[in-house]
Amino acid sequence: MACISLPKPPITSLPTQNHRNPSPYALPISSKSSESQFYGIKLSTTAAFSTAPSSCPHIARRGLIVAKVSKGSSPPSFTLKDQDGKSVSLSKFKGKPVVVYFYPADETPGCTKQACAFRDSYEKFKKAGAEVIGISGDDTASHKAFVKKYRLPFTLLSDEGNKVRKDWGVPSDLFGTLPGRQTYVLDKKGVVQLIYNNQFQPEKHIDETLKLLQSL
């Protein structure tokens, strides 16, 4: 009997790995710029985040800063320039309660709302014997213009490079893309009695700090 040779099946190549999107779970996020009425900062993001928790466990921790300053502790001291270019040290305020609030940036909607709320309640803070200090990464010129425009009666300090923010362990938001909004209340001995974080309701920082100050 004659042998019949059958045609060989076609060889199909395996799909090559997509180096830009190596994981079957990766979901690319297109780059786009948006402005939030709460944050007031334009963000530009181009990233791929994994939807598989086990494949990229670091994603959940990205941007998270372990708090270095806690209730009952004395925070690291600092010396920064104020809106007039003068050096101001935290130790200068020892002997009276101090409200230290970290905010993202001057002239943004949420931060302006917060600063004006502190301004409008400033007499209540003075009555409680407390000083108010705002800190952001803006330079002194930005602070000076911000203070003048909104007639802010308290001190703004320039933390360029965010060194103090890092030393205090102020947490970031949105996977570390945005400086966090956090308020600390220190008593007369310089011990932290309240830490309050609320990115979306800047006015709540004033309410919470006043409640505590009035109870001291």
mmCIF file of C-alpha atoms in Angstrom:
data_model
loop_
_atom_site.group_PDB
_atom_site.id
_atom_site.type_symbol
_atom_site.label_atom_id
_atom_site.label_comp_id
_atom_site.label_asym_id
_atom_site.label_seq_id
_atom_site.Cartn_x
_atom_site.Cartn_y
_atom_site.Cartn_z
ATOM 1 C CA MET A 1 0.000 0.000 0.000
ATOM 2 C CA ALA A 2 1.347 3.461 -0.893
ATOM 3 C CA CYS A 3 2.009 5.882 1.973
ATOM 4 C CA ILE A 4 0.086 9.091 1.839
ATOM 5 C CA SER A 5 1.834 12.098 3.384
ATOM 6 C CA LEU A 6 -0.476 14.443 5.161
ATOM 7 C CA PRO A 7 0.136 18.213 5.015
ATOM 8 C CA LYS A 8 1.803 19.643 8.090
ATOM 9 C CA PRO A 9 -0.378 21.944 10.187
ATOM 10 C CA PRO A 10 0.612 25.621 9.911
ATOM 11 C CA ILE A 11 2.904 26.895 12.632
ATOM 12 C CA THR A 12 1.406 29.787 14.496
ATOM 13 C CA SER A 13 3.683 32.100 16.440
ATOM 14 C CA LEU A 14 2.913 32.812 20.050
ATOM 15 C CA PRO A 15 1.905 36.388 20.850
ATOM 16 C CA THR A 16 4.832 38.511 21.866
ATOM 17 C CA GLN A 17 4.809 40.158 25.266
ATOM 18 C CA ASN A 18 3.712 43.706 25.336
ATOM 19 C CA HIS A 19 6.533 45.412 27.211
ATOM 20 C CA ARG A 20 4.492 48.512 27.753
ATOM 21 C CA ASN A 21 1.681 46.503 29.324
ATOM 22 C CA PRO A 22 3.310 43.300 30.609
ATOM 23 C CA SER A 23 0.553 42.214 32.980
ATOM 24 C CA PRO A 24 -2.808 40.915 31.743
ATOM 25 C CA TYR A 25 -4.282 42.915 34.623
ATOM 26 C CA ALA A 26 -2.650 46.206 33.825
ATOM 27 C CA LEU A 27 -5.035 48.961 32.917
ATOM 28 C CA PRO A 28 -3.374 51.938 31.262
ATOM 29 C CA ILE A 29 -4.629 55.302 32.397
ATOM 30 C CA SER A 30 -4.487 57.936 29.732
ATOM 31 C CA SER A 31 -2.683 61.144 30.482
ATOM 32 C CA LYS A 32 -4.998 63.969 31.254
ATOM 33 C CA SER A 33 -4.985 67.109 33.256
ATOM 34 C CA SER A 34 -7.807 67.992 35.609
ATOM 35 C CA GLU A 35 -8.469 70.536 38.307
ATOM 36 C CA SER A 36 -10.388 69.682 41.457
ATOM 37 C CA GLN A 37 -12.395 72.255 43.321
ATOM 38 C CA PHE A 38 -11.198 70.599 46.532
ATOM 39 C CA TYR A 39 -7.531 70.234 45.761
ATOM 40 C CA GLY A 40 -7.276 73.124 43.349
ATOM 41 C CA ILE A 41 -4.162 71.637 41.771
ATOM 42 C CA LYS A 42 -3.792 70.493 38.195
ATOM 43 C CA LEU A 43 -2.602 66.924 38.059
ATOM 44 C CA SER A 44 -1.049 65.203 35.084
ATOM 45 C CA THR A 45 -0.923 61.436 35.390
ATOM 46 C CA THR A 46 0.273 58.701 33.061
ATOM 47 C CA ALA A 47 0.474 55.371 34.835
ATOM 48 C CA ALA A 48 -0.613 51.742 34.806
ATOM 49 C CA PHE A 49 -2.088 50.381 38.009
ATOM 50 C CA SER A 50 -2.659 46.684 38.565
ATOM 51 C CA THR A 51 -6.111 45.471 39.468
ATOM 52 C CA ALA A 52 -4.647 42.244 40.841
ATOM 53 C CA PRO A 53 -3.729 42.964 44.468
ATOM 54 C CA SER A 54 -1.303 40.060 44.754
ATOM 55 C CA SER A 55 0.628 40.960 41.587
ATOM 56 C CA CYS A 56 1.619 44.467 42.721
ATOM 57 C CA PRO A 57 1.258 44.756 46.480
ATOM 58 C CA HIS A 58 3.302 47.980 46.470
ATOM 59 C CA ILE A 59 0.515 49.852 44.669
ATOM 60 C CA ALA A 60 -1.623 50.103 47.786
ATOM 61 C CA ARG A 61 1.292 51.552 49.692
ATOM 62 C CA ARG A 62 2.446 54.065 47.077
ATOM 63 C CA GLY A 63 2.470 57.602 48.425
ATOM 64 C CA LEU A 64 1.694 56.479 51.955
ATOM 65 C CA ILE A 65 3.859 58.123 54.604
ATOM 66 C CA VAL A 66 4.064 56.501 58.001
ATOM 67 C CA ALA A 67 3.096 59.096 60.586
ATOM 68 C CA LYS A 68 6.136 60.235 62.552
ATOM 69 C CA VAL A 69 4.230 62.676 64.738
ATOM 70 C CA SER A 70 1.463 61.189 66.855
ATOM 71 C CA LYS A 71 -0.876 62.403 69.574
ATOM 72 C CA GLY A 72 1.007 62.794 72.847
ATOM 73 C CA SER A 73 4.373 63.295 71.150
ATOM 74 C CA SER A 74 6.530 66.386 70.690
ATOM 75 C CA PRO A 75 7.091 67.029 66.958
ATOM 76 C CA PRO A 76 10.506 67.856 65.468
ATOM 77 C CA SER A 77 11.359 71.528 65.740
ATOM 78 C CA PHE A 78 11.983 73.623 62.637
ATOM 79 C CA THR A 79 13.076 77.049 61.455
ATOM 80 C CA LEU A 80 11.476 78.358 58.247
ATOM 81 C CA LYS A 81 11.047 81.684 56.472
ATOM 82 C CA ASP A 82 7.723 83.493 56.846
ATOM 83 C CA GLN A 83 5.921 85.620 54.256
ATOM 84 C CA ASP A 84 8.275 88.529 55.027
ATOM 85 C CA GLY A 85 11.422 86.454 54.689
ATOM 86 C CA LYS A 86 12.058 86.336 58.444
ATOM 87 C CA SER A 87 13.192 83.118 60.138
ATOM 88 C CA VAL A 88 10.590 81.632 62.473
ATOM 89 C CA SER A 89 11.228 78.674 64.797
ATOM 90 C CA LEU A 90 8.584 76.450 66.332
ATOM 91 C CA SER A 91 10.253 76.908 69.714
ATOM 92 C CA LYS A 92 9.307 80.592 69.569
ATOM 93 C CA PHE A 93 5.703 79.646 70.361
ATOM 94 C CA LYS A 94 6.388 77.447 73.368
ATOM 95 C CA GLY A 95 4.282 78.498 76.357
ATOM 96 C CA LYS A 96 1.076 78.901 74.345
ATOM 97 C CA PRO A 97 -1.088 76.572 72.241
ATOM 98 C CA VAL A 98 -0.141 76.454 68.566
ATOM 99 C CA VAL A 99 -2.177 75.342 65.556
ATOM 100 C CA VAL A 100 0.145 74.152 62.774
ATOM 101 C CA TYR A 101 -1.650 73.352 59.556
ATOM 102 C CA PHE A 102 -0.055 71.905 56.428
ATOM 103 C CA TYR A 103 -1.834 72.645 53.172
ATOM 104 C CA PRO A 104 -1.124 71.859 49.485
ATOM 105 C CA ALA A 105 -0.632 75.291 47.875
ATOM 106 C CA ASP A 106 -1.459 78.999 47.898
ATOM 107 C CA GLU A 107 -4.245 80.387 45.723
ATOM 108 C CA THR A 108 -6.027 77.076 45.160
ATOM 109 C CA PRO A 109 -9.772 76.866 45.927
ATOM 110 C CA GLY A 110 -9.607 74.484 48.896
ATOM 111 C CA CYS A 111 -6.559 76.124 50.439
ATOM 112 C CA THR A 112 -7.975 79.612 49.988
ATOM 113 C CA LYS A 113 -11.209 78.525 51.633
ATOM 114 C CA GLN A 114 -9.262 77.040 54.545
ATOM 115 C CA ALA A 115 -7.040 80.115 55.009
ATOM 116 C CA CYS A 116 -10.034 82.468 54.953
ATOM 117 C CA ALA A 117 -11.857 80.288 57.484
ATOM 118 C CA PHE A 118 -8.857 80.532 59.827
ATOM 119 C CA ARG A 119 -8.845 84.287 59.200
ATOM 120 C CA ASP A 120 -12.547 84.660 59.991
ATOM 121 C CA SER A 121 -12.151 82.727 63.243
ATOM 122 C CA TYR A 122 -8.800 84.235 64.179
ATOM 123 C CA GLU A 123 -10.227 86.253 67.081
ATOM 124 C CA LYS A 124 -11.516 83.016 68.603
ATOM 125 C CA PHE A 125 -8.039 81.511 68.346
ATOM 126 C CA LYS A 126 -6.537 84.586 69.985
ATOM 127 C CA LYS A 127 -9.134 84.388 72.747
ATOM 128 C CA ALA A 128 -8.027 80.811 73.375
ATOM 129 C CA GLY A 129 -4.440 82.106 73.563
ATOM 130 C CA ALA A 130 -3.371 80.171 70.472
ATOM 131 C CA GLU A 131 -1.183 81.033 67.506
ATOM 132 C CA VAL A 132 -1.943 79.837 63.960
ATOM 133 C CA ILE A 133 0.791 78.799 61.527
ATOM 134 C CA GLY A 134 0.193 77.652 57.945
ATOM 135 C CA ILE A 135 2.881 75.672 56.111
ATOM 136 C CA SER A 136 3.191 74.756 52.431
ATOM 137 C CA GLY A 137 5.944 74.256 49.871
ATOM 138 C CA ASP A 138 5.329 77.656 48.252
ATOM 139 C CA ASP A 139 8.096 80.249 48.396
ATOM 140 C CA THR A 140 7.987 83.400 50.532
ATOM 141 C CA ALA A 141 6.912 85.627 47.617
ATOM 142 C CA SER A 142 3.876 83.416 46.996
ATOM 143 C CA HIS A 143 2.996 83.518 50.699
ATOM 144 C CA LYS A 144 3.351 87.302 50.806
ATOM 145 C CA ALA A 145 0.968 87.761 47.875
ATOM 146 C CA PHE A 146 -1.481 85.250 49.375
ATOM 147 C CA VAL A 147 -1.462 86.990 52.772
ATOM 148 C CA LYS A 148 -1.937 90.413 51.203
ATOM 149 C CA LYS A 149 -4.733 89.377 48.856
ATOM 150 C CA TYR A 150 -6.846 87.729 51.563
ATOM 151 C CA ARG A 151 -5.676 89.820 54.536
ATOM 152 C CA LEU A 152 -4.523 86.830 56.515
ATOM 153 C CA PRO A 153 -3.588 87.839 60.091
ATOM 154 C CA PHE A 154 -1.432 84.798 60.846
ATOM 155 C CA THR A 155 1.968 83.425 59.832
ATOM 156 C CA LEU A 156 2.607 81.393 56.682
ATOM 157 C CA LEU A 157 5.886 79.498 56.477
ATOM 158 C CA SER A 158 7.713 78.346 53.377
ATOM 159 C CA ASP A 159 8.723 74.682 53.465
ATOM 160 C CA GLU A 160 10.451 74.539 50.073
ATOM 161 C CA GLY A 161 11.470 70.962 49.361
ATOM 162 C CA ASN A 162 8.851 69.787 51.892
ATOM 163 C CA LYS A 163 11.500 68.846 54.450
ATOM 164 C CA VAL A 164 9.367 69.682 57.502
ATOM 165 C CA ARG A 165 6.367 67.959 55.927
ATOM 166 C CA LYS A 166 8.483 64.808 55.582
ATOM 167 C CA ASP A 167 9.996 65.159 59.062
ATOM 168 C CA TRP A 168 6.508 65.344 60.569
ATOM 169 C CA GLY A 169 5.237 62.479 58.411
ATOM 170 C CA VAL A 170 2.327 64.399 56.884
ATOM 171 C CA PRO A 171 0.571 61.871 54.625
ATOM 172 C CA SER A 172 0.087 62.530 50.923
ATOM 173 C CA ASP A 173 -3.063 61.899 48.910
ATOM 174 C CA LEU A 174 -3.831 60.327 45.515
ATOM 175 C CA PHE A 175 -0.959 57.805 45.562
ATOM 176 C CA GLY A 176 1.491 60.468 46.656
ATOM 177 C CA THR A 177 0.739 62.924 43.842
ATOM 178 C CA LEU A 178 -0.707 65.601 46.124
ATOM 179 C CA PRO A 179 0.594 67.104 49.389
ATOM 180 C CA GLY A 180 -1.845 66.277 52.183
ATOM 181 C CA ARG A 181 -3.924 68.677 54.262
ATOM 182 C CA GLN A 182 -3.290 68.017 57.942
ATOM 183 C CA THR A 183 -3.677 70.094 61.111
ATOM 184 C CA TYR A 184 -1.876 69.670 64.439
ATOM 185 C CA VAL A 185 -2.774 71.298 67.752
ATOM 186 C CA LEU A 186 0.110 71.609 70.223
ATOM 187 C CA ASP A 187 -0.469 72.523 73.851
ATOM 188 C CA LYS A 188 1.614 74.984 75.908
ATOM 189 C CA LYS A 189 4.302 72.357 76.442
ATOM 190 C CA GLY A 190 4.608 71.640 72.724
ATOM 191 C CA VAL A 191 2.863 68.263 72.965
ATOM 192 C CA VAL A 192 0.452 67.255 70.189
ATOM 193 C CA GLN A 193 -3.130 67.023 71.438
ATOM 194 C CA LEU A 194 -4.925 66.676 68.086
ATOM 195 C CA ILE A 195 -4.103 65.549 64.559
ATOM 196 C CA TYR A 196 -6.834 66.188 62.027
ATOM 197 C CA ASN A 197 -6.785 65.239 58.335
ATOM 198 C CA ASN A 198 -9.562 66.131 55.916
ATOM 199 C CA GLN A 199 -8.666 66.926 52.303
ATOM 200 C CA PHE A 200 -12.211 67.519 51.112
ATOM 201 C CA GLN A 201 -13.625 69.754 53.870
ATOM 202 C CA PRO A 202 -10.967 72.355 54.663
ATOM 203 C CA GLU A 203 -13.281 74.342 56.972
ATOM 204 C CA LYS A 204 -13.633 71.316 59.283
ATOM 205 C CA HIS A 205 -10.034 71.848 60.377
ATOM 206 C CA ILE A 206 -11.062 75.123 62.004
ATOM 207 C CA ASP A 207 -14.090 73.617 63.767
ATOM 208 C CA GLU A 208 -12.145 70.668 65.158
ATOM 209 C CA THR A 209 -9.185 72.725 66.360
ATOM 210 C CA LEU A 210 -11.388 75.302 68.077
ATOM 211 C CA LYS A 211 -13.320 72.573 69.877
ATOM 212 C CA LEU A 212 -10.105 71.209 71.332
ATOM 213 C CA LEU A 213 -8.575 74.595 72.173
ATOM 214 C CA GLN A 214 -11.693 75.634 74.047
ATOM 215 C CA SER A 215 -11.465 72.464 76.146
ATOM 216 C CA LEU A 216 -7.808 72.904 77.143
#
